[in-house]
PDB file of C-alpha atoms in Angstrom:
ATOM      1  CA  UNK A   1     -82.220 -20.109  77.899  1.00 73.00           C
ATOM      2  CA  UNK A   2     -81.913 -16.767  76.239  1.00 80.00           C
ATOM      3  CA  UNK A   3     -81.121 -15.070  79.498  1.00 82.00           C
ATOM      4  CA  UNK A   4     -78.406 -17.621  80.222  1.00 82.00           C
ATOM      5  CA  UNK A   5     -76.782 -17.066  76.799  1.00 85.00           C
ATOM      6  CA  UNK A   6     -76.820 -13.321  77.299  1.00 85.00           C
ATOM      7  CA  UNK A   7     -75.134 -13.729  80.662  1.00 85.00           C
ATOM      8  CA  UNK A   8     -72.413 -15.994  79.154  1.00 86.00           C
ATOM      9  CA  UNK A   9     -71.825 -13.544  76.302  1.00 86.00           C
ATOM     10  CA  UNK A  10     -71.493 -10.601  78.662  1.00 86.00           C
ATOM     11  CA  UNK A  11     -69.006 -12.560  80.773  1.00 87.00           C
ATOM     12  CA  UNK A  12     -66.937 -13.426  77.648  1.00 88.00           C
ATOM     13  CA  UNK A  13     -66.836  -9.795  76.531  1.00 88.00           C
ATOM     14  CA  UNK A  14     -65.764  -8.734  79.974  1.00 87.00           C
ATOM     15  CA  UNK A  15     -62.869 -11.217  79.834  1.00 88.00           C
ATOM     16  CA  UNK A  16     -61.552  -9.983  76.405  1.00 90.00           C
ATOM     17  CA  UNK A  17     -59.929  -6.805  77.695  1.00 89.00           C
ATOM     18  CA  UNK A  18     -57.902  -8.417  80.503  1.00 89.00           C
ATOM     19  CA  UNK A  19     -56.852 -11.189  78.070  1.00 91.00           C
ATOM     20  CA  UNK A  20     -55.593  -8.676  75.505  1.00 92.00           C
ATOM     21  CA  UNK A  21     -53.669  -6.804  78.162  1.00 92.00           C
ATOM     22  CA  UNK A  22     -52.027 -10.009  79.331  1.00 92.00           C
ATOM     23  CA  UNK A  23     -51.071 -10.959  75.732  1.00 94.00           C
ATOM     24  CA  UNK A  24     -49.490  -7.560  75.119  1.00 94.00           C
ATOM     25  CA  UNK A  25     -47.481  -7.788  78.331  1.00 93.00           C
ATOM     26  CA  UNK A  26     -46.216 -11.269  77.515  1.00 92.00           C
ATOM     27  CA  UNK A  27     -45.242 -10.128  73.981  1.00 93.00           C
ATOM     28  CA  UNK A  28     -43.266  -7.232  75.399  1.00 92.00           C
ATOM     29  CA  UNK A  29     -41.459  -9.585  77.758  1.00 90.00           C
ATOM     30  CA  UNK A  30     -40.682 -11.913  74.825  1.00 88.00           C
ATOM     31  CA  UNK A  31     -39.278  -9.080  72.716  1.00 86.00           C
ATOM     32  CA  UNK A  32     -37.141  -7.908  75.607  1.00 86.00           C
ATOM     33  CA  UNK A  33     -35.791 -11.396  76.196  1.00 84.00           C
ATOM     34  CA  UNK A  34     -35.151 -11.869  72.476  1.00 82.00           C
ATOM     35  CA  UNK A  35     -33.252  -8.601  72.226  1.00 82.00           C
ATOM     36  CA  UNK A  36     -31.089  -9.612  75.152  1.00 82.00           C
ATOM     37  CA  UNK A  37     -30.218 -13.057  73.707  1.00 83.00           C
ATOM     38  CA  UNK A  38     -27.007 -13.032  71.535  1.00 86.00           C
ATOM     39  CA  UNK A  39     -27.889 -16.259  69.722  1.00 86.00           C
ATOM     40  CA  UNK A  40     -31.257 -14.899  68.771  1.00 84.00           C
ATOM     41  CA  UNK A  41     -29.715 -11.675  67.528  1.00 86.00           C
ATOM     42  CA  UNK A  42     -27.153 -13.572  65.399  1.00 89.00           C
ATOM     43  CA  UNK A  43     -29.862 -15.763  63.979  1.00 89.00           C
ATOM     44  CA  UNK A  44     -31.921 -12.713  63.103  1.00 88.00           C
ATOM     45  CA  UNK A  45     -28.883 -11.113  61.449  1.00 91.00           C
ATOM     46  CA  UNK A  46     -28.233 -14.206  59.328  1.00 94.00           C
ATOM     47  CA  UNK A  47     -31.870 -14.510  58.388  1.00 94.00           C
ATOM     48  CA  UNK A  48     -32.040 -10.838  57.478  1.00 94.00           C
ATOM     49  CA  UNK A  49     -28.853 -11.140  55.365  1.00 95.00           C
ATOM     50  CA  UNK A  50     -30.254 -14.147  53.514  1.00 95.00           C
ATOM     51  CA  UNK A  51     -33.480 -12.297  52.913  1.00 95.00           C
ATOM     52  CA  UNK A  52     -31.619  -9.268  51.604  1.00 96.00           C
ATOM     53  CA  UNK A  53     -29.447 -11.450  49.333  1.00 96.00           C
ATOM     54  CA  UNK A  54     -32.506 -13.230  48.018  1.00 96.00           C
ATOM     55  CA  UNK A  55     -34.187  -9.933  47.274  1.00 96.00           C
ATOM     56  CA  UNK A  56     -31.060  -8.551  45.531  1.00 96.00           C
ATOM     57  CA  UNK A  57     -30.601 -11.733  43.500  1.00 96.00           C
ATOM     58  CA  UNK A  58     -34.222 -11.665  42.441  1.00 96.00           C
ATOM     59  CA  UNK A  59     -33.954  -8.060  41.333  1.00 96.00           C
ATOM     60  CA  UNK A  60     -30.643  -8.705  39.541  1.00 96.00           C
ATOM     61  CA  UNK A  61     -31.993 -11.802  37.824  1.00 96.00           C
ATOM     62  CA  UNK A  62     -34.969  -9.816  36.629  1.00 96.00           C
ATOM     63  CA  UNK A  63     -32.753  -7.047  35.277  1.00 95.00           C
ATOM     64  CA  UNK A  64     -30.373  -9.519  33.598  1.00 95.00           C
ATOM     65  CA  UNK A  65     -33.285 -11.327  31.979  1.00 95.00           C
ATOM     66  CA  UNK A  66     -34.682  -8.057  30.695  1.00 95.00           C
ATOM     67  CA  UNK A  67     -31.222  -6.976  29.472  1.00 94.00           C
ATOM     68  CA  UNK A  68     -30.686 -10.339  27.760  1.00 95.00           C
ATOM     69  CA  UNK A  69     -33.991 -10.027  25.951  1.00 95.00           C
ATOM     70  CA  UNK A  70     -33.201  -6.413  25.011  1.00 95.00           C
ATOM     71  CA  UNK A  71     -29.719  -7.144  23.672  1.00 95.00           C
ATOM     72  CA  UNK A  72     -30.889 -10.273  21.870  1.00 94.00           C
ATOM     73  CA  UNK A  73     -33.450  -8.183  20.022  1.00 95.00           C
ATOM     74  CA  UNK A  74     -30.828  -5.473  19.453  1.00 95.00           C
ATOM     75  CA  UNK A  75     -28.348  -7.978  17.980  1.00 95.00           C
ATOM     76  CA  UNK A  76     -31.037  -9.257  15.617  1.00 94.00           C
ATOM     77  CA  UNK A  77     -31.858  -5.747  14.479  1.00 95.00           C
ATOM     78  CA  UNK A  78     -28.166  -4.882  14.084  1.00 95.00           C
ATOM     79  CA  UNK A  79     -27.644  -8.030  11.998  1.00 95.00           C
ATOM     80  CA  UNK A  80     -30.468  -6.960   9.708  1.00 94.00           C
ATOM     81  CA  UNK A  81     -28.977  -3.466   9.448  1.00 95.00           C
ATOM     82  CA  UNK A  82     -25.531  -4.921   8.643  1.00 95.00           C
ATOM     83  CA  UNK A  83     -26.976  -7.186   5.937  1.00 94.00           C
ATOM     84  CA  UNK A  84     -28.935  -4.283   4.457  1.00 94.00           C
ATOM     85  CA  UNK A  85     -25.852  -2.046   4.535  1.00 94.00           C
ATOM     86  CA  UNK A  86     -23.725  -4.729   2.867  1.00 94.00           C
ATOM     87  CA  UNK A  87     -26.373  -5.121   0.170  1.00 93.00           C
ATOM     88  CA  UNK A  88     -26.446  -1.373  -0.426  1.00 93.00           C
ATOM     89  CA  UNK A  89     -22.633  -1.231  -0.470  1.00 93.00           C
ATOM     90  CA  UNK A  90     -22.431  -4.088  -2.990  1.00 93.00           C
ATOM     91  CA  UNK A  91     -25.074  -2.446  -5.185  1.00 93.00           C
ATOM     92  CA  UNK A  92     -23.284   0.907  -5.031  1.00 92.00           C
ATOM     93  CA  UNK A  93     -19.980  -0.803  -5.862  1.00 92.00           C
ATOM     94  CA  UNK A  94     -21.542  -2.382  -8.943  1.00 92.00           C
ATOM     95  CA  UNK A  95     -23.046   0.966  -9.933  1.00 92.00           C
ATOM     96  CA  UNK A  96     -19.650   2.628  -9.469  1.00 90.00           C
ATOM     97  CA  UNK A  97     -17.901  -0.005 -11.608  1.00 90.00           C
ATOM     98  CA  UNK A  98     -20.518   0.380 -14.335  1.00 89.00           C
ATOM     99  CA  UNK A  99     -20.188   4.163 -14.170  1.00 88.00           C
ATOM    100  CA  UNK A 100     -16.383   4.009 -14.367  1.00 86.00           C
ATOM    101  CA  UNK A 101     -16.573   1.570 -17.288  1.00 86.00           C
ATOM    102  CA  UNK A 102     -19.049   3.851 -19.068  1.00 85.00           C
ATOM    103  CA  UNK A 103     -16.883   6.882 -18.360  1.00 83.00           C
ATOM    104  CA  UNK A 104     -13.840   5.017 -19.673  1.00 84.00           C
ATOM    105  CA  UNK A 105     -15.727   4.110 -22.846  1.00 85.00           C
ATOM    106  CA  UNK A 106     -16.894   7.692 -23.303  1.00 82.00           C
ATOM    107  CA  UNK A 107     -13.372   9.004 -22.697  1.00 82.00           C
ATOM    108  CA  UNK A 108     -11.914   6.492 -25.154  1.00 84.00           C
ATOM    109  CA  UNK A 109     -14.524   7.416 -27.761  1.00 84.00           C
ATOM    110  CA  UNK A 110     -13.788  11.098 -27.205  1.00 84.00           C
ATOM    111  CA  UNK A 111     -10.040  10.459 -27.511  1.00 85.00           C
ATOM    112  CA  UNK A 112     -10.587   8.440 -30.708  1.00 86.00           C
ATOM    113  CA  UNK A 113     -12.785  11.191 -32.130  1.00 86.00           C
ATOM    114  CA  UNK A 114     -10.175  13.820 -31.248  1.00 87.00           C
ATOM    115  CA  UNK A 115      -7.435  11.741 -32.855  1.00 88.00           C
ATOM    116  CA  UNK A 116      -9.542  11.256 -35.989  1.00 88.00           C
ATOM    117  CA  UNK A 117     -10.240  14.992 -36.120  1.00 86.00           C
ATOM    118  CA  UNK A 118      -6.551  15.807 -35.810  1.00 86.00           C
ATOM    119  CA  UNK A 119      -5.649  13.335 -38.529  1.00 88.00           C
ATOM    120  CA  UNK A 120      -8.347  14.801 -40.779  1.00 87.00           C
ATOM    121  CA  UNK A 121      -7.051  18.323 -40.105  1.00 84.00           C
ATOM    122  CA  UNK A 122      -3.508  17.231 -40.881  1.00 85.00           C
ATOM    123  CA  UNK A 123      -4.640  15.576 -44.112  1.00 87.00           C
ATOM    124  CA  UNK A 124      -6.583  18.682 -45.136  1.00 85.00           C
ATOM    125  CA  UNK A 125      -3.598  20.890 -44.340  1.00 82.00           C
ATOM    126  CA  UNK A 126      -1.346  18.559 -46.346  1.00 73.00           C
ATOM    127  CA  UNK A 127      -3.689  18.629 -49.344  1.00 66.00           C
ATOM    128  CA  UNK A 128      -4.125  22.403 -49.184  1.00 59.00           C
ATOM    129  CA  UNK A 129      -0.417  23.173 -48.927  1.00 54.00           C
ATOM    130  CA  UNK A 130       1.364  23.824 -52.208  1.00 49.00           C
ATOM    131  CA  UNK A 131       3.782  21.088 -53.168  1.00 51.00           C
ATOM    132  CA  UNK A 132       7.082  22.715 -54.096  1.00 53.00           C
ATOM    133  CA  UNK A 133       8.226  21.890 -57.630  1.00 52.00           C
ATOM    134  CA  UNK A 134      11.489  20.024 -57.903  1.00 52.00           C
ATOM    135  CA  UNK A 135      13.629  21.811 -60.500  1.00 52.00           C
ATOM    136  CA  UNK A 136      15.370  19.794 -63.163  1.00 51.00           C
ATOM    137  CA  UNK A 137      19.086  19.369 -62.526  1.00 51.00           C
ATOM    138  CA  UNK A 138      21.213  21.910 -64.353  1.00 51.00           C
ATOM    139  CA  UNK A 139      23.952  20.819 -66.708  1.00 48.00           C
ATOM    140  CA  UNK A 140      26.430  19.241 -66.219  1.00 51.00           C
ATOM    141  CA  UNK A 141      24.328  16.261 -65.348  1.00 48.00           C
ATOM    142  CA  UNK A 142      23.218  12.989 -66.882  1.00 51.00           C
ATOM    143  CA  UNK A 143      21.189  13.456 -70.039  1.00 52.00           C
ATOM    144  CA  UNK A 144      19.477  10.952 -72.257  1.00 51.00           C
ATOM    145  CA  UNK A 145      21.738   9.993 -75.192  1.00 54.00           C
ATOM    146  CA  UNK A 146      20.577  10.313 -78.786  1.00 53.00           C
ATOM    147  CA  UNK A 147      21.060   7.274 -80.951  1.00 52.00           C
ATOM    148  CA  UNK A 148      21.490   7.461 -84.748  1.00 52.00           C
ATOM    149  CA  UNK A 149      18.818   5.977 -86.962  1.00 49.00           C
ATOM    150  CA  UNK A 150      21.380   3.659 -88.510  1.00 48.00           C
ATOM    151  CA  UNK A 151      21.579   1.686 -85.293  1.00 47.00           C
ATOM    152  CA  UNK A 152      18.065   1.296 -83.948  1.00 47.00           C
ATOM    153  CA  UNK A 153      18.998  -1.785 -81.928  1.00 48.00           C
ATOM    154  CA  UNK A 154      22.067  -0.364 -80.251  1.00 44.00           C
ATOM    155  CA  UNK A 155      22.297  -0.509 -76.490  1.00 46.00           C
ATOM    156  CA  UNK A 156      22.212   2.805 -74.710  1.00 45.00           C
ATOM    157  CA  UNK A 157      25.580   3.765 -73.301  1.00 46.00           C
ATOM    158  CA  UNK A 158      25.619   7.157 -71.550  1.00 48.00           C
ATOM    159  CA  UNK A 159      28.658   9.306 -72.024  1.00 48.00           C
ATOM    160  CA  UNK A 160      30.104  12.350 -70.324  1.00 45.00           C
ATOM    161  CA  UNK A 161      29.393  15.613 -72.193  1.00 48.00           C
ATOM    162  CA  UNK A 162      32.112  17.390 -74.092  1.00 46.00           C
ATOM    163  CA  UNK A 163      33.895  20.239 -72.394  1.00 45.00           C
ATOM    164  CA  UNK A 164      33.073  23.761 -73.435  1.00 45.00           C
ATOM    165  CA  UNK A 165      29.315  23.214 -73.708  1.00 47.00           C
ATOM    166  CA  UNK A 166      27.187  25.979 -72.292  1.00 49.00           C
ATOM    167  CA  UNK A 167      25.950  25.328 -68.757  1.00 50.00           C
ATOM    168  CA  UNK A 168      22.385  24.088 -68.470  1.00 49.00           C
ATOM    169  CA  UNK A 169      22.378  22.338 -71.889  1.00 49.00           C
ATOM    170  CA  UNK A 170      23.252  18.802 -72.804  1.00 49.00           C
ATOM    171  CA  UNK A 171      25.032  18.241 -76.154  1.00 49.00           C
ATOM    172  CA  UNK A 172      23.400  15.815 -78.541  1.00 48.00           C
ATOM    173  CA  UNK A 173      25.549  12.871 -79.411  1.00 46.00           C
ATOM    174  CA  UNK A 174      25.271   9.464 -81.011  1.00 46.00           C
ATOM    175  CA  UNK A 175      26.921   6.205 -80.222  1.00 46.00           C
ATOM    176  CA  UNK A 176      28.919   4.282 -82.750  1.00 49.00           C
ATOM    177  CA  UNK A 177      28.268   0.868 -81.301  1.00 46.00           C
ATOM    178  CA  UNK A 178      28.856  -1.297 -84.339  1.00 48.00           C
ATOM    179  CA  UNK A 179      31.740  -3.131 -82.686  1.00 47.00           C
ATOM    180  CA  UNK A 180      29.346  -4.051 -79.828  1.00 46.00           C
ATOM    181  CA  UNK A 181      26.579  -5.563 -81.944  1.00 47.00           C
ATOM    182  CA  UNK A 182      26.500  -9.047 -80.503  1.00 47.00           C
ATOM    183  CA  UNK A 183      23.793 -11.748 -80.856  1.00 48.00           C
ATOM    184  CA  UNK A 184      22.974 -11.536 -77.138  1.00 47.00           C
ATOM    185  CA  UNK A 185      21.919  -7.890 -77.581  1.00 47.00           C
ATOM    186  CA  UNK A 186      19.992  -8.526 -80.786  1.00 47.00           C
ATOM    187  CA  UNK A 187      22.791  -7.228 -83.073  1.00 46.00           C
ATOM    188  CA  UNK A 188      24.983  -8.837 -85.671  1.00 47.00           C
ATOM    189  CA  UNK A 189      28.676  -9.303 -86.173  1.00 47.00           C
ATOM    190  CA  UNK A 190      31.630 -10.364 -84.103  1.00 46.00           C
ATOM    191  CA  UNK A 191      32.024  -9.743 -80.374  1.00 48.00           C
ATOM    192  CA  UNK A 192      33.333  -6.403 -79.255  1.00 47.00           C
ATOM    193  CA  UNK A 193      37.059  -5.860 -79.813  1.00 48.00           C
ATOM    194  CA  UNK A 194      37.367  -2.129 -79.151  1.00 50.00           C
ATOM    195  CA  UNK A 195      35.719   0.577 -77.082  1.00 52.00           C
ATOM    196  CA  UNK A 196      32.907   2.554 -78.730  1.00 52.00           C
ATOM    197  CA  UNK A 197      33.561   6.025 -80.043  1.00 53.00           C
ATOM    198  CA  UNK A 198      31.372   9.060 -79.385  1.00 51.00           C
ATOM    199  CA  UNK A 199      30.946  12.117 -81.544  1.00 52.00           C
ATOM    200  CA  UNK A 200      28.519  15.031 -81.449  1.00 52.00           C
ATOM    201  CA  UNK A 201      25.400  14.446 -83.476  1.00 51.00           C
ATOM    202  CA  UNK A 202      25.194  16.458 -86.712  1.00 50.00           C
TER     203      UNK A 202
END
């Protein structure tokens, strides 16, 4: 039995080489016939185009998916940056308003202090300056009349000074107002019937 199996195996090995040669020859004939057939060539072109399109679509889809993920993450990060920037801007705006308000208060206080200092300086200068004396009016001018002791309740009636009196002096005079002593003025007698007379005092 063993000898028979060895003989069959040797025969099979001997047949392998001619079989391979025949297969290779038939494959070459098939390729030659396929290359010469127009329908087969068109079909191969269509199949190759579809394969190329599928490969390109797959690559593009992969790139688009990666880009979508990248830009989605980028948009999220940019949104966070925008929110943070807006928060900083709002905080800085509040700080600026507070600073301007404080500066305005300081400026107003400084202006008030300067105004108070100027007023104080003006008051001190006004108090330190000599007040010019107002001279008494020289004669002729109104002078207080002198009333005689006989008529203590007579009403004062000023009179023009007599001519010929030295300038700068007022002549003394008395008023004879007996005709004008009426009850309404605290005097006695009948109502006035004549103008009063004036004469220089003795």
